[in-house]
CSV table of C-alpha atoms in Angstrom, one decimal:
chain,number,residue,atom,x,y,z
A,201,MET,CA,-15.1,8.5,-21.1
A,202,ASP,CA,-11.4,8.4,-19.9
A,203,VAL,CA,-10.9,4.8,-19.0
A,204,ARG,CA,-7.2,5.0,-18.2
A,205,PRO,CA,-7.8,4.6,-14.5
A,206,LEU,CA,-8.8,1.0,-15.4
A,207,GLN,CA,-5.7,0.4,-17.4
A,208,ASN,CA,-2.9,1.9,-15.3
A,209,GLU,CA,-1.8,1.4,-11.6
A,210,ASN,CA,-5.0,3.1,-10.5
A,211,ARG,CA,-7.0,0.0,-11.3
A,212,TYR,CA,-6.3,-1.3,-7.9
A,213,ARG,CA,-7.1,1.9,-6.0
A,214,GLY,CA,-10.4,3.6,-5.1
A,215,ILE,CA,-10.4,5.7,-8.4
A,216,GLY,CA,-10.2,2.5,-10.4
A,217,MET,CA,-13.0,0.8,-8.5
A,218,PHE,CA,-15.2,3.9,-8.7
A,219,THR,CA,-14.7,4.3,-12.5
A,220,ARG,CA,-15.3,0.7,-13.3
A,221,SER,CA,-18.5,0.4,-11.1
A,222,LEU,CA,-19.8,3.8,-12.4
A,223,LEU,CA,-19.4,3.0,-16.1
A,224,LEU,CA,-20.9,-0.5,-15.8
A,225,ALA,CA,-23.9,1.0,-14.0
A,226,LEU,CA,-24.1,3.8,-16.6
A,227,ALA,CA,-24.3,1.1,-19.3
A,228,ASP,CA,-27.3,-0.5,-17.4
A,229,VAL,CA,-29.1,2.9,-17.1
A,230,LEU,CA,-28.6,3.8,-20.7
A,231,GLN,CA,-29.8,0.4,-21.8
A,232,GLU,CA,-33.0,0.7,-19.7
A,233,GLN,CA,-33.7,4.1,-21.1
A,234,SER,CA,-33.1,3.0,-24.7
A,235,ASP,CA,-35.4,0.0,-24.3
A,236,ALA,CA,-38.1,2.1,-22.6
A,237,LEU,CA,-38.1,4.8,-25.2
A,238,ALA,CA,-37.8,2.4,-28.1
A,239,GLU,CA,-35.3,4.7,-29.8
A,240,GLY,CA,-34.0,4.0,-33.2
A,241,PRO,CA,-30.3,3.3,-33.8
A,242,GLY,CA,-29.8,6.8,-35.0
A,243,ASP,CA,-31.2,8.3,-31.8
A,244,ARG,CA,-28.9,6.3,-29.4
A,245,PRO,CA,-25.8,8.0,-28.0
A,246,SER,CA,-22.5,6.8,-29.2
A,247,PHE,CA,-19.4,6.3,-27.0
A,248,VAL,CA,-15.7,6.9,-27.1
A,249,PHE,CA,-13.1,5.5,-24.7
A,250,TYR,CA,-9.9,7.4,-24.2
A,251,GLY,CA,-7.3,4.8,-23.2
A,252,GLU,CA,-3.7,4.0,-22.7
A,253,PRO,CA,-1.6,3.2,-25.8
A,254,GLY,CA,-1.6,-0.5,-26.5
A,255,GLU,CA,-3.7,-1.3,-23.4
A,256,PRO,CA,-7.1,-3.1,-24.0
A,257,VAL,CA,-10.3,-1.8,-22.6
A,258,PRO,CA,-11.4,-4.1,-19.7
A,259,ASP,CA,-13.5,-7.0,-21.0
A,260,ALA,CA,-16.5,-6.3,-18.8
A,261,LEU,CA,-16.6,-2.7,-20.1
A,262,ALA,CA,-16.0,-3.6,-23.7
A,263,ALA,CA,-18.9,-6.1,-23.5
A,264,ARG,CA,-21.3,-3.4,-22.2
A,265,PHE,CA,-20.2,-0.8,-24.8
A,266,PRO,CA,-19.6,-3.1,-27.8
A,267,ASP,CA,-19.7,-0.2,-30.4
A,268,ALA,CA,-17.5,2.2,-28.5
A,269,ARG,CA,-14.7,3.8,-30.4
A,270,VAL,CA,-11.3,3.8,-28.7
A,271,ILE,CA,-9.0,6.8,-29.0
A,272,GLU,CA,-5.5,6.2,-27.6
A,273,VAL,CA,-4.0,9.0,-25.5
A,274,PRO,CA,-0.3,9.5,-26.6
A,275,ALA,CA,2.1,8.3,-23.9
A,276,GLN,CA,3.8,11.0,-21.8
A,277,ARG,CA,7.3,10.0,-23.0
A,278,LEU,CA,9.1,12.7,-21.0
A,279,ALA,CA,8.1,10.9,-17.8
A,280,GLY,CA,10.1,7.9,-18.8
A,281,ILE,CA,13.4,9.8,-19.5
A,282,ARG,CA,16.0,9.9,-16.7
A,283,TYR,CA,15.6,13.0,-14.6
A,284,LEU,CA,12.9,14.5,-16.8
A,285,TRP,CA,10.3,12.5,-14.9
A,286,LEU,CA,11.0,15.0,-12.0
A,287,VAL,CA,9.2,17.8,-14.0
A,288,ALA,CA,7.1,15.9,-16.5
A,289,ARG,CA,3.4,15.4,-16.1
A,290,PRO,CA,2.5,11.8,-14.9
A,291,ARG,CA,-0.4,11.6,-17.4
A,292,ALA,CA,-0.8,13.0,-20.9
A,293,LEU,CA,-3.8,15.1,-21.3
A,294,VAL,CA,-7.0,13.7,-23.0
A,295,PRO,CA,-7.0,15.1,-26.6
A,296,ALA,CA,-10.8,15.6,-26.4
A,297,ASP,CA,-12.1,17.5,-29.4
A,298,ARG,CA,-15.7,18.5,-30.4
A,299,ALA,CA,-15.2,16.6,-33.6
A,300,ASP,CA,-14.9,13.4,-31.5
A,301,VAL,CA,-17.2,13.9,-28.5
A,302,ASP,CA,-20.0,16.2,-27.2
A,303,VAL,CA,-19.3,15.6,-23.5
A,304,LEU,CA,-16.3,14.1,-21.7
A,305,LEU,CA,-16.7,12.1,-18.4
A,306,GLN,CA,-13.4,12.5,-16.5
A,307,CYS,CA,-13.0,10.5,-13.3
A,308,ASP,CA,-9.2,11.2,-13.0
A,309,PRO,CA,-8.1,14.9,-12.6
A,310,TRP,CA,-4.5,14.0,-13.6
A,311,GLY,CA,-5.9,13.1,-17.0
A,312,GLY,CA,-6.8,16.7,-17.6
A,313,ILE,CA,-10.0,18.7,-18.4
A,314,PRO,CA,-10.1,20.0,-22.0
A,315,ALA,CA,-11.1,23.6,-22.8
A,316,LYS,CA,-12.9,22.8,-26.0
A,317,VAL,CA,-15.3,20.1,-24.8
A,318,PRO,CA,-17.9,20.3,-22.0
A,319,THR,CA,-16.7,18.0,-19.2
A,320,VAL,CA,-18.2,16.3,-16.2
A,321,ALA,CA,-15.3,16.1,-13.9
A,322,VAL,CA,-15.4,13.9,-10.7
A,323,PHE,CA,-13.8,15.3,-7.6
A,324,LEU,CA,-12.8,12.6,-5.2
A,325,ASP,CA,-10.9,14.3,-2.4
A,326,ALA,CA,-8.2,16.8,-1.4
A,327,ILE,CA,-5.7,14.3,-0.1
A,328,PRO,CA,-2.6,15.8,-1.7
A,329,LEU,CA,-3.4,19.2,-0.2
A,330,LEU,CA,-4.2,18.0,3.3
A,331,PHE,CA,-1.5,15.2,3.3
A,332,PRO,CA,1.4,16.5,1.3
A,333,TYR,CA,4.0,14.3,-0.4
A,334,THR,CA,6.3,12.7,2.1
A,335,ALA,CA,9.7,10.9,1.5
A,336,GLU,CA,12.7,9.6,3.3
A,337,LYS,CA,14.9,12.2,5.0
A,338,LEU,CA,18.1,12.2,3.0
A,339,PRO,CA,21.5,13.9,3.8
A,340,LEU,CA,22.5,16.9,1.6
A,341,GLY,CA,23.6,15.7,-1.8
A,342,ARG,CA,22.5,14.9,-5.3
A,343,LYS,CA,19.7,12.5,-4.1
A,344,TRP,CA,18.4,15.2,-1.7
A,345,VAL,CA,18.3,17.8,-4.5
A,346,LEU,CA,16.4,15.4,-6.8
A,347,GLN,CA,13.9,14.6,-4.0
A,348,GLN,CA,13.2,18.3,-3.4
A,349,ILE,CA,12.6,18.9,-7.1
A,350,GLN,CA,10.2,16.0,-7.2
A,351,ARG,CA,8.4,17.1,-4.1
A,352,GLY,CA,8.0,20.7,-5.4
A,353,ASN,CA,6.9,19.6,-8.8
A,354,HIS,CA,4.4,17.1,-7.4
A,355,ALA,CA,2.7,20.0,-5.5
A,356,VAL,CA,2.8,22.3,-8.5
A,357,ARG,CA,1.3,19.6,-10.8
A,358,TYR,CA,-1.4,18.8,-8.4
A,359,ARG,CA,-2.5,22.4,-7.9
A,360,ARG,CA,-2.5,22.8,-11.7
A,361,SER,CA,-4.8,19.8,-12.0
A,362,LEU,CA,-7.1,21.4,-9.4
A,363,ALA,CA,-7.2,24.6,-11.5
A,364,TRP,CA,-8.5,22.5,-14.4
A,365,TYR,CA,-11.7,22.0,-12.5
A,366,ARG,CA,-12.6,25.6,-13.4
A,367,ARG,CA,-12.9,24.4,-17.0
A,368,ALA,CA,-15.5,21.7,-16.1
A,369,ALA,CA,-19.1,22.3,-17.1
A,370,VAL,CA,-20.2,20.3,-14.0
A,371,VAL,CA,-18.2,19.0,-11.1
A,372,VAL,CA,-19.3,15.9,-9.4
A,373,ALA,CA,-18.2,15.3,-5.7
A,374,ILE,CA,-18.4,11.8,-4.3
A,375,SER,CA,-19.8,12.9,-0.9
A,376,GLU,CA,-21.0,16.0,0.9
A,377,SER,CA,-17.7,16.1,2.7
A,378,SER,CA,-15.9,16.1,-0.5
A,379,ARG,CA,-18.1,18.8,-1.9
A,380,ARG,CA,-17.3,21.0,1.2
A,381,ASP,CA,-13.6,20.4,0.7
A,382,TYR,CA,-13.9,21.5,-2.9
A,383,LEU,CA,-15.7,24.7,-1.9
A,384,ARG,CA,-13.4,25.3,1.0
A,385,LEU,CA,-10.0,24.5,-0.5
A,386,ILE,CA,-10.4,24.9,-4.3
A,387,GLU,CA,-13.1,27.2,-5.4
A,388,SER,CA,-15.4,29.0,-2.9
A,389,ARG,CA,-17.6,30.5,-5.6
A,390,PRO,CA,-17.6,28.2,-8.6
A,391,LYS,CA,-19.1,29.4,-11.8
A,392,ASN,CA,-20.3,25.9,-12.7
A,393,PRO,CA,-22.5,23.6,-10.5
A,394,VAL,CA,-20.9,21.2,-8.0
A,395,ARG,CA,-23.2,18.2,-7.6
A,396,VAL,CA,-23.0,15.3,-5.2
A,397,VAL,CA,-23.1,11.7,-6.5
A,398,LEU,CA,-22.7,9.0,-3.9
A,399,PRO,CA,-20.9,5.8,-4.8
A,400,ALA,CA,-22.0,2.4,-3.5
A,401,ALA,CA,-20.4,-0.9,-2.5
A,402,VAL,CA,-18.9,-3.0,-5.3
A,403,PRO,CA,-21.9,-4.8,-6.8
A,404,ALA,CA,-22.6,-8.2,-5.2
A,405,GLY,CA,-21.9,-11.0,-7.7
A,406,SER,CA,-19.6,-8.9,-9.7
A,407,ALA,CA,-17.1,-11.7,-9.5
A,408,GLU,CA,-17.6,-15.4,-8.6
A,409,ARG,CA,-16.9,-15.8,-4.9
A,410,SER,CA,-14.1,-17.9,-3.7
A,411,ASP,CA,-12.9,-19.1,-0.3
A,412,ALA,CA,-9.4,-19.7,-1.5
A,413,ALA,CA,-7.8,-16.9,0.4
A,414,LEU,CA,-9.3,-18.2,3.6
A,415,ASP,CA,-7.6,-21.6,3.2
A,416,ARG,CA,-4.4,-20.1,1.8
A,417,LEU,CA,-4.0,-17.8,4.9
A,418,GLY,CA,-5.2,-20.4,7.4
A,419,LEU,CA,-8.1,-18.2,8.5
A,420,ARG,CA,-11.2,-20.4,8.2
A,421,GLU,CA,-11.2,-21.3,11.9
A,422,ARG,CA,-9.2,-18.4,13.3
A,423,PRO,CA,-10.6,-15.0,14.6
A,424,TYR,CA,-9.1,-12.0,12.7
A,425,LEU,CA,-9.5,-8.3,12.1
A,426,LEU,CA,-9.4,-7.1,8.5
A,427,TYR,CA,-8.1,-4.0,6.9
A,428,VAL,CA,-8.2,-3.3,3.2
A,429,GLY,CA,-6.4,-0.3,1.7
A,430,GLY,CA,-3.1,1.5,1.2
A,431,VAL,CA,-0.2,2.4,3.5
A,432,ASP,CA,0.2,6.2,2.9
A,433,PRO,CA,0.4,8.2,6.2
A,434,ARG,CA,-3.3,9.3,6.3
A,435,LYS,CA,-4.3,5.6,6.3
A,436,ASN,CA,-2.7,5.4,9.8
A,437,VAL,CA,-2.0,1.7,9.7
A,438,MET,CA,0.5,1.9,12.5
A,439,ARG,CA,-2.4,2.5,14.8
A,440,LEU,CA,-3.6,-1.0,14.1
A,441,LEU,CA,-0.3,-2.5,15.2
A,442,ALA,CA,-0.5,-0.6,18.5
A,443,ASP,CA,-4.1,-1.7,19.0
A,444,LEU,CA,-3.2,-5.3,18.2
A,445,ASP,CA,-0.5,-5.1,20.8
A,446,GLU,CA,-3.0,-4.1,23.4
A,447,LEU,CA,-5.5,-6.7,22.4
A,448,LEU,CA,-3.4,-9.8,22.2
A,449,PRO,CA,-3.1,-10.4,26.0
A,450,GLY,CA,-6.8,-10.9,26.2
A,451,HIS,CA,-7.3,-12.4,22.7
A,452,PRO,CA,-4.1,-14.5,22.1
A,453,ASP,CA,-5.6,-16.2,19.0
A,454,LEU,CA,-6.5,-13.0,17.2
A,455,ARG,CA,-4.9,-12.1,13.9
A,456,LEU,CA,-4.7,-8.9,11.9
A,457,VAL,CA,-5.0,-9.3,8.1
A,458,LEU,CA,-3.9,-6.3,6.1
A,459,VAL,CA,-4.9,-6.5,2.4
A,460,GLY,CA,-3.4,-4.3,-0.2
A,461,GLN,CA,-0.8,-4.3,-2.9
A,462,GLU,CA,1.2,-1.6,-1.1
A,463,PHE,CA,2.0,-3.8,1.8
A,464,GLY,CA,4.7,-5.2,-0.5
A,465,LEU,CA,6.5,-1.9,-0.8
A,466,GLU,CA,9.5,-1.7,1.5
A,467,GLU,CA,10.2,2.1,1.5
A,468,PRO,CA,6.8,3.5,2.7
A,469,LEU,CA,6.6,0.7,5.4
A,470,ARG,CA,10.1,1.6,6.6
A,471,LEU,CA,9.4,5.3,6.6
A,472,MET,CA,6.5,4.8,9.0
A,473,GLY,CA,8.4,2.5,11.3
A,474,TRP,CA,6.6,-0.7,10.4
A,475,PRO,CA,9.5,-3.1,10.4
A,476,ASP,CA,11.0,-1.6,13.6
A,477,PHE,CA,7.7,-2.0,15.4
A,478,LEU,CA,7.4,-5.6,14.4
A,479,GLN,CA,11.0,-6.4,15.3
A,480,SER,CA,10.5,-5.0,18.8
A,481,HIS,CA,7.1,-6.7,19.2
A,482,PRO,CA,7.6,-10.3,18.1
A,483,GLU,CA,4.1,-11.3,19.4
A,484,VAL,CA,2.5,-8.7,17.2
A,485,ALA,CA,4.7,-9.7,14.2
A,486,ALA,CA,3.5,-13.3,14.6
A,487,ALA,CA,-0.2,-12.2,14.6
A,488,VAL,CA,0.1,-10.0,11.4
A,489,GLN,CA,-0.6,-11.3,7.9
A,490,THR,CA,-0.1,-9.2,4.8
A,491,PRO,CA,-1.2,-11.2,1.7
A,492,GLY,CA,-0.9,-8.2,-0.6
A,493,TYR,CA,-3.3,-7.9,-3.5
A,494,VAL,CA,-6.3,-10.2,-3.1
A,495,ALA,CA,-8.4,-11.0,-6.2
A,496,ASP,CA,-12.0,-9.6,-6.4
A,497,GLU,CA,-13.5,-13.1,-6.1
A,498,GLU,CA,-11.6,-13.8,-2.9
A,499,LEU,CA,-12.1,-10.5,-1.0
A,500,PRO,CA,-15.9,-11.0,-0.1
A,501,SER,CA,-15.0,-14.2,1.9
A,502,LEU,CA,-12.3,-12.3,3.8
A,503,TYR,CA,-14.8,-9.6,4.7
A,504,ALA,CA,-17.6,-12.2,5.6
A,505,HIS,CA,-15.4,-14.2,8.0
A,506,ALA,CA,-13.7,-11.3,9.7
A,507,ARG,CA,-14.7,-10.4,13.3
A,508,ALA,CA,-14.5,-6.8,12.2
A,509,PHE,CA,-13.3,-4.5,9.5
A,510,VAL,CA,-11.0,-1.9,11.1
A,511,PHE,CA,-10.5,1.4,9.3
A,512,PRO,CA,-8.2,4.0,11.1
A,513,SER,CA,-8.0,6.4,8.1
A,514,ARG,CA,-7.6,10.1,9.1
A,515,TYR,CA,-9.3,11.3,5.9
A,516,GLU,CA,-11.5,9.9,3.1
A,517,GLY,CA,-13.3,11.5,0.2
A,518,PHE,CA,-15.8,8.6,0.6
A,519,GLY,CA,-14.5,5.3,2.0
A,520,LEU,CA,-15.7,2.5,-0.2
A,521,PRO,CA,-14.3,-0.4,2.0
A,522,ILE,CA,-16.8,0.6,4.7
A,523,LEU,CA,-19.7,-0.3,2.4
A,524,GLU,CA,-17.8,-3.3,1.0
A,525,ALA,CA,-17.6,-4.7,4.6
A,526,MET,CA,-21.2,-4.0,5.4
A,527,ALA,CA,-22.2,-5.7,2.1
A,528,GLN,CA,-20.6,-8.9,3.5
A,529,ASP,CA,-22.2,-8.7,7.0
A,530,CYS,CA,-18.9,-7.6,8.5
A,531,PRO,CA,-19.1,-5.1,11.4
A,532,VAL,CA,-17.1,-1.8,11.0
A,533,ILE,CA,-15.0,0.2,13.4
A,534,CYS,CA,-13.7,3.5,12.1
A,535,TYR,CA,-12.9,7.2,12.9
A,536,ASP,CA,-15.4,10.1,12.9
A,537,ASN,CA,-13.6,12.3,10.4
A,538,SER,CA,-14.2,13.6,6.8
A,539,ALA,CA,-16.7,11.6,4.8
A,540,ILE,CA,-16.6,8.5,7.1
A,541,PRO,CA,-19.6,9.3,9.3
A,542,GLU,CA,-21.6,10.1,6.1
A,543,VAL,CA,-20.9,6.7,4.8
A,544,ALA,CA,-21.0,4.7,8.0
A,545,GLY,CA,-24.1,6.4,9.5
A,546,ASP,CA,-25.1,4.7,12.8
A,547,ALA,CA,-24.0,1.3,11.5
A,548,ALA,CA,-20.4,1.4,12.8
A,549,LEU,CA,-18.5,1.8,16.0
A,550,MET,CA,-17.2,5.3,15.7
A,551,VAL,CA,-14.0,6.2,17.4
A,552,PRO,CA,-12.8,9.8,18.0
A,553,ASP,CA,-10.4,10.8,15.2
A,554,GLY,CA,-6.9,9.6,15.9
A,555,ALA,CA,-7.7,7.9,19.2
A,556,PRO,CA,-6.9,4.2,20.1
A,557,MET,CA,-9.4,1.7,18.7
A,558,ALA,CA,-8.5,-1.3,20.9
A,559,SER,CA,-11.2,-0.8,23.5
A,560,GLU,CA,-14.0,-0.6,20.9
A,561,ILE,CA,-12.5,-3.6,19.1
A,562,ALA,CA,-12.4,-5.6,22.4
A,563,ARG,CA,-16.0,-4.6,23.1
A,564,LEU,CA,-17.1,-5.9,19.7
A,565,LEU,CA,-15.1,-9.1,20.1
A,566,ASP,CA,-16.7,-9.9,23.5
A,567,ASP,CA,-20.3,-9.0,22.7
A,568,PRO,CA,-22.0,-11.2,20.1
A,569,ALA,CA,-25.3,-9.2,20.4
A,570,LEU,CA,-23.4,-6.0,19.5
A,571,ARG,CA,-22.0,-7.7,16.5
A,572,GLU,CA,-25.4,-8.8,15.3
A,573,GLU,CA,-26.8,-5.3,15.9
A,574,LEU,CA,-24.1,-3.7,13.8
A,575,ILE,CA,-24.6,-6.2,11.0
A,576,ALA,CA,-28.3,-5.4,10.9
A,577,ARG,CA,-27.6,-1.7,10.9
A,578,GLY,CA,-25.1,-2.2,8.1
A,579,ARG,CA,-27.7,-3.9,5.9
A,580,ALA,CA,-30.0,-1.0,6.4
A,581,GLN,CA,-27.3,1.6,5.8
A,582,LEU,CA,-26.4,-0.1,2.4
A,583,ALA,CA,-29.9,0.8,1.2
A,584,ASN,CA,-28.8,4.5,1.1
A,585,PHE,CA,-26.2,3.8,-1.7
A,586,SER,CA,-26.8,2.5,-5.2
A,587,TRP,CA,-24.6,2.4,-8.3
A,588,HIS,CA,-27.8,2.6,-10.3
A,589,THR,CA,-28.8,5.9,-8.6
A,590,ALA,CA,-25.2,7.1,-9.0
A,591,ALA,CA,-25.2,6.4,-12.7
A,592,ARG,CA,-28.6,8.2,-13.2
A,593,ASP,CA,-27.2,11.2,-11.3
A,594,VAL,CA,-24.0,11.2,-13.4
A,595,LEU,CA,-26.1,11.0,-16.6
A,596,ALA,CA,-28.1,14.0,-15.4
A,597,ALA,CA,-24.8,15.8,-15.0
A,598,VAL,CA,-23.8,14.8,-18.5
A,599,ASN,CA,-27.1,16.2,-19.8
A,600,GLU,CA,-26.4,19.4,-17.9
A,601,ALA,CA,-23.0,19.7,-19.5
A,602,ALA,CA,-24.4,18.8,-22.9
A,603,ALA,CA,-26.9,21.5,-22.7
A,604,THR,CA,-24.0,24.0,-22.8
A,605,ARG,CA,-23.6,23.1,-26.5
A,606,GLY,CA,-27.3,22.5,-27.3
A,607,GLY,CA,-27.5,18.7,-27.0
A,608,ALA,CA,-28.2,16.0,-24.4
A,609,VAL,CA,-28.1,12.2,-23.8
A,610,ARG,CA,-31.7,11.0,-23.3
A,611,ALA,CA,-32.5,10.9,-19.6
A,612,ARG,CA,-35.8,10.2,-17.8
């Protein structure tokens, strides 16, 4: 298992949350099967973690796989050398060898898919294809040349990582929408199976719940809308500022809370016009709060006390925050694109893709009965998603891959 998404910057993004939750659930499923079958120590599967040099395996994962061997993946040194980072790979390839493992589980395509070991490769989305790399418009000069080289090589590296999927024994897509994108954009007639494994909300009780963020942000008695995620263009967060501007005359006490580490990055916010909008709309600026990264134990309370979770994303391979909100009885307002309808079902207020959300937000704010109805539907929708089921489905894919070399991890 490549655990680098839990050790590098991806730990705070969807790929990190997916990897962590999946591997912890996989540990539970394997333990259940081991107990049920009363296997001897020699019959139980062994585990290898491929990790970043010098980085520890997260404590929760190490505790569930106490006998796992750790193989460090050599650092991609070229990426740290001035100017060579423009053409170097961002991640070193996993040095998986049949002497070490029978099957590799790879959740991060940038980590590579080896040719010599059967691999179950997770396909999350086609974001870099549909929403290419964007950067500040620069005048002609040295910086412009470097930017163009970086942009071109980013596209080349990503397409190369997609080509690696052809090496996978089994591809696992995280939604039907994601599977359709894989078949439409990457490989229309794959030689190996493409299975769907649906994620779930972050497990309840995975961290001790705290109300500290509510008090720190002064939100305990104040109505607010919540957004959790990044700031890249497809996330469309500027839409929320425009919606808030429309809502404030009728709801002057309303606040918009935007959670995410990327709200501390100046350049992407400046490129999308964020500071200019706030400067020209001081009443909106006064109603926006950007606390940055919020700890796992504090996030559930922010969901639970919000009047709504607003999600204006233009594309998602899945959309975990939708289920996170529903798990905390927070009504959801979102767009009807990509995998979002598949995840939200009839438990959210669905807005046509790209349209203003303000009218639906106002309807929810002014209608307590609608809020309770959406909360009840959200609880029912959650029943369609389970990390335990996802782990069993991934284990089935591992067995399918293992069969290509005549072995399997026990599954029932």
